[in-house]
XYZ file of C-alpha atoms in Angstrom:
193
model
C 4.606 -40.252 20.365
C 4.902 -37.806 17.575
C 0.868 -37.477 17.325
C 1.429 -36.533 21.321
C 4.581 -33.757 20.859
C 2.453 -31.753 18.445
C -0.716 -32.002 20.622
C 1.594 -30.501 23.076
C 2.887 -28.047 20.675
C -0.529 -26.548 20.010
C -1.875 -26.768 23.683
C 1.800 -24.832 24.537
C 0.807 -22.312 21.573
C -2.853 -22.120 22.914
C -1.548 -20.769 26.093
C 0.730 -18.571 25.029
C -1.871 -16.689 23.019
C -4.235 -16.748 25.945
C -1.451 -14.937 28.311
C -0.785 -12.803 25.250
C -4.048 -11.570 24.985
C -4.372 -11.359 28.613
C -1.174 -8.762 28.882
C -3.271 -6.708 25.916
C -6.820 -6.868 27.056
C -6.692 -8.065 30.849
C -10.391 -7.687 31.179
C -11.585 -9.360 28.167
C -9.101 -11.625 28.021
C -9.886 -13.283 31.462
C -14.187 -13.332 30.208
C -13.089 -15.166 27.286
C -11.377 -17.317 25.613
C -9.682 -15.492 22.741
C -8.709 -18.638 21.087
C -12.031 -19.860 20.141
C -14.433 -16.991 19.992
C -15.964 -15.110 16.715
C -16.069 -11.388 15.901
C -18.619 -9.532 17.463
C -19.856 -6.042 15.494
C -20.808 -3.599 18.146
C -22.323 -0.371 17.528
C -20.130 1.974 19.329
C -18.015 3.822 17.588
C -13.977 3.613 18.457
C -12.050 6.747 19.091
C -8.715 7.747 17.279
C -6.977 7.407 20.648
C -8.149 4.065 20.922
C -7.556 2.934 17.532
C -4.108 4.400 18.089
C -3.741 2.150 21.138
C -4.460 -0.616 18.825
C -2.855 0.102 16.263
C 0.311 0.191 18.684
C -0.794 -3.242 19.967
C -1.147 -5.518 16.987
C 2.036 -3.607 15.517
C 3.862 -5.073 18.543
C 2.564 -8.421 18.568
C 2.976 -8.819 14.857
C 6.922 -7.898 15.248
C 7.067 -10.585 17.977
C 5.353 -13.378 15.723
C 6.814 -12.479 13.025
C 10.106 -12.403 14.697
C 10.038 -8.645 12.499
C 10.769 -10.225 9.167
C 8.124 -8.135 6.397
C 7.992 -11.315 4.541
C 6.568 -13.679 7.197
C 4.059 -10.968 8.817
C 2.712 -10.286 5.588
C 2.028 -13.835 5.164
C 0.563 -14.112 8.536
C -1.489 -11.118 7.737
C -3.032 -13.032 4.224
C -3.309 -15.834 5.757
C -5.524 -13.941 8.556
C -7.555 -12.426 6.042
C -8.363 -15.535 3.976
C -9.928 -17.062 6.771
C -13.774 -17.627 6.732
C -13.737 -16.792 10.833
C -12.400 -13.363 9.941
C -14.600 -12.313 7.238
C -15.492 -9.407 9.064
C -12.326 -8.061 9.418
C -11.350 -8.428 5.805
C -14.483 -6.442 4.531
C -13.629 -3.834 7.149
C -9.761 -3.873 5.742
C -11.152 -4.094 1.787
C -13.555 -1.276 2.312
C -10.637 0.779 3.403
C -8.909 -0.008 0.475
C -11.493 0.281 -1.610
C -11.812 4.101 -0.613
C -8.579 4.875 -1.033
C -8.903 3.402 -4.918
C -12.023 5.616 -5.587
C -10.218 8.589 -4.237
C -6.942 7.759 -6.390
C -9.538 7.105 -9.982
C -11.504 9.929 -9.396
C -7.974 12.006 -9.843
C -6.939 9.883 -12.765
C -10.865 10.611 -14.271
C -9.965 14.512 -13.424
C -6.764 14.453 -14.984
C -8.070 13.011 -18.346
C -10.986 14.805 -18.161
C -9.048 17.677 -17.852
C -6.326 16.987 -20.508
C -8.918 15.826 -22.599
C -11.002 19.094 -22.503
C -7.751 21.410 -23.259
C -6.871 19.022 -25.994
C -9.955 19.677 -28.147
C -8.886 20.138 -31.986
C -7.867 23.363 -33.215
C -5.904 25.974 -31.636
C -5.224 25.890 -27.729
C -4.092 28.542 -26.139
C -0.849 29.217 -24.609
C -2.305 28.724 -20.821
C -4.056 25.470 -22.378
C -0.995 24.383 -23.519
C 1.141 24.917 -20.695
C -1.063 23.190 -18.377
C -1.287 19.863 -20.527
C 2.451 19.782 -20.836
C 2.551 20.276 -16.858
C 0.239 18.209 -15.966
C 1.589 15.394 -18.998
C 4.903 15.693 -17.444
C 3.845 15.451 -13.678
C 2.198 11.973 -14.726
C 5.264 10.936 -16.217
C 7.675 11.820 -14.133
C 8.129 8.894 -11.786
C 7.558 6.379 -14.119
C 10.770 7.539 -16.528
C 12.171 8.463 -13.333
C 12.327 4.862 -12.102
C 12.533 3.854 -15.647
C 9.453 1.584 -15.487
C 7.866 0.235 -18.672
C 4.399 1.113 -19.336
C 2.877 0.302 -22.342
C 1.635 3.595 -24.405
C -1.893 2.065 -25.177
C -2.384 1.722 -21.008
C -1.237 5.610 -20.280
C -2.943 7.250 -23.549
C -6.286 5.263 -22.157
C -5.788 6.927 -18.521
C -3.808 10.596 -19.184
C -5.565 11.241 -22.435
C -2.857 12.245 -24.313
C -2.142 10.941 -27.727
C 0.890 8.815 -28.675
C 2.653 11.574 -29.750
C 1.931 13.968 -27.274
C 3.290 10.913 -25.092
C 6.269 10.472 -26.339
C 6.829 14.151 -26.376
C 6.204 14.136 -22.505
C 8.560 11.339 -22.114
C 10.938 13.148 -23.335
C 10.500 16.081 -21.634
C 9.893 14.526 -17.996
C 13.491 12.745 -18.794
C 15.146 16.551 -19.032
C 13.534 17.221 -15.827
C 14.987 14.503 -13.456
C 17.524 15.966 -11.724
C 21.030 14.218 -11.768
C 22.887 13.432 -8.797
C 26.654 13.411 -9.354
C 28.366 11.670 -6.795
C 30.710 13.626 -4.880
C 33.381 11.755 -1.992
C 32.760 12.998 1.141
C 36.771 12.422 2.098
C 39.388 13.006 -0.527
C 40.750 9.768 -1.813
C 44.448 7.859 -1.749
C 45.181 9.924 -4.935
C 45.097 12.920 -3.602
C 47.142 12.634 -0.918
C 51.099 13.220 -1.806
């Protein structure tokens, strides 16, 4: 009996995904079966109106299985990914990423590069110095800001900057975080006599 209630529960969930898919993609949907098919790579390239479309799509249907809690969606998504079937889609997703990591070292590189060419011994000059400070400071900034720990040896080996030059710039990024005092919008029971 129980073997037979989730047999139904699957063949129920089977169909839903096959109306699902039919609502999204009436025409492919009703060629094939969306349940058991693999990835097919076509050469044509997709336009940014489509991808929009898409995009639009799988936000919606992720909300609805998800019932729009982060948690379970992102699990859905990992879970997605770490399937053999979907290898495709996970290079496609990783070389994204990937990018977007290349792009972000190549600043870091610049930035050390940078510092570490202005930081040559012997006298800098005042431009040299002011732009190491600046640019020190601007790498510090959010992490004193949010008050993160980040262990000197880690930050010297990506800025560039010595230890003290980093604890100088800690320093200096703290003075530069503006502080919010909090001010009552309505005036409070003391006030009023």
């Amino acid at each position: 009996m129980k073997l037979n209630m989730q047999h139904s529960r699957k063949r129920a969930r089977h169909d839903i995904r096959s109306e699902a898919a039919k609502g999204i993609a009436p025409q492919f949907a009703s060629r094939y079966d969306v349940n058991s098919m693999d990835w097919v790579t076509t050469a044509n390239a997709v336009g940014n109106s489509q991808v929009s479309k898409d995009h639009g799509d799988l936000r919606a249907m992720l909300l609805a299985i998800s019932r729009a809690d982060p948690n379970r969606a992102a699990n859905a998504i990992k879970s997605f990914l770490s399937d053999k079937s979907n290898k495709e889609v996970k290079n496609g997703v990783l070389t994204y990423f990937q990018q977007t990591d290349v792009t972000n070292q190549l600043i870091v590189d610049g930035i050390r590069e940078s510092i570490s060419h202005h930081n040559a011994r012997g006298t800098r000059t005042l431009a040299a110095e002011t732009f190491v400070k600046n640019v020190s400071s601007a790498c510090l900034f959010e992490i004193v800001k949010k008050e993160k720990h980040v262990n000197n040896q880690t930050l010297t080996s990506m800025i560039g900057l010595t230890w003290r030059q980093l604890n100088g710039e800690r320093d200096r990024a703290k003075h530069q975080i503006p502080i919010v005092d909090f001010v009552p919008l309505s005036p409070g029971p003391e006030s009023s006599a």
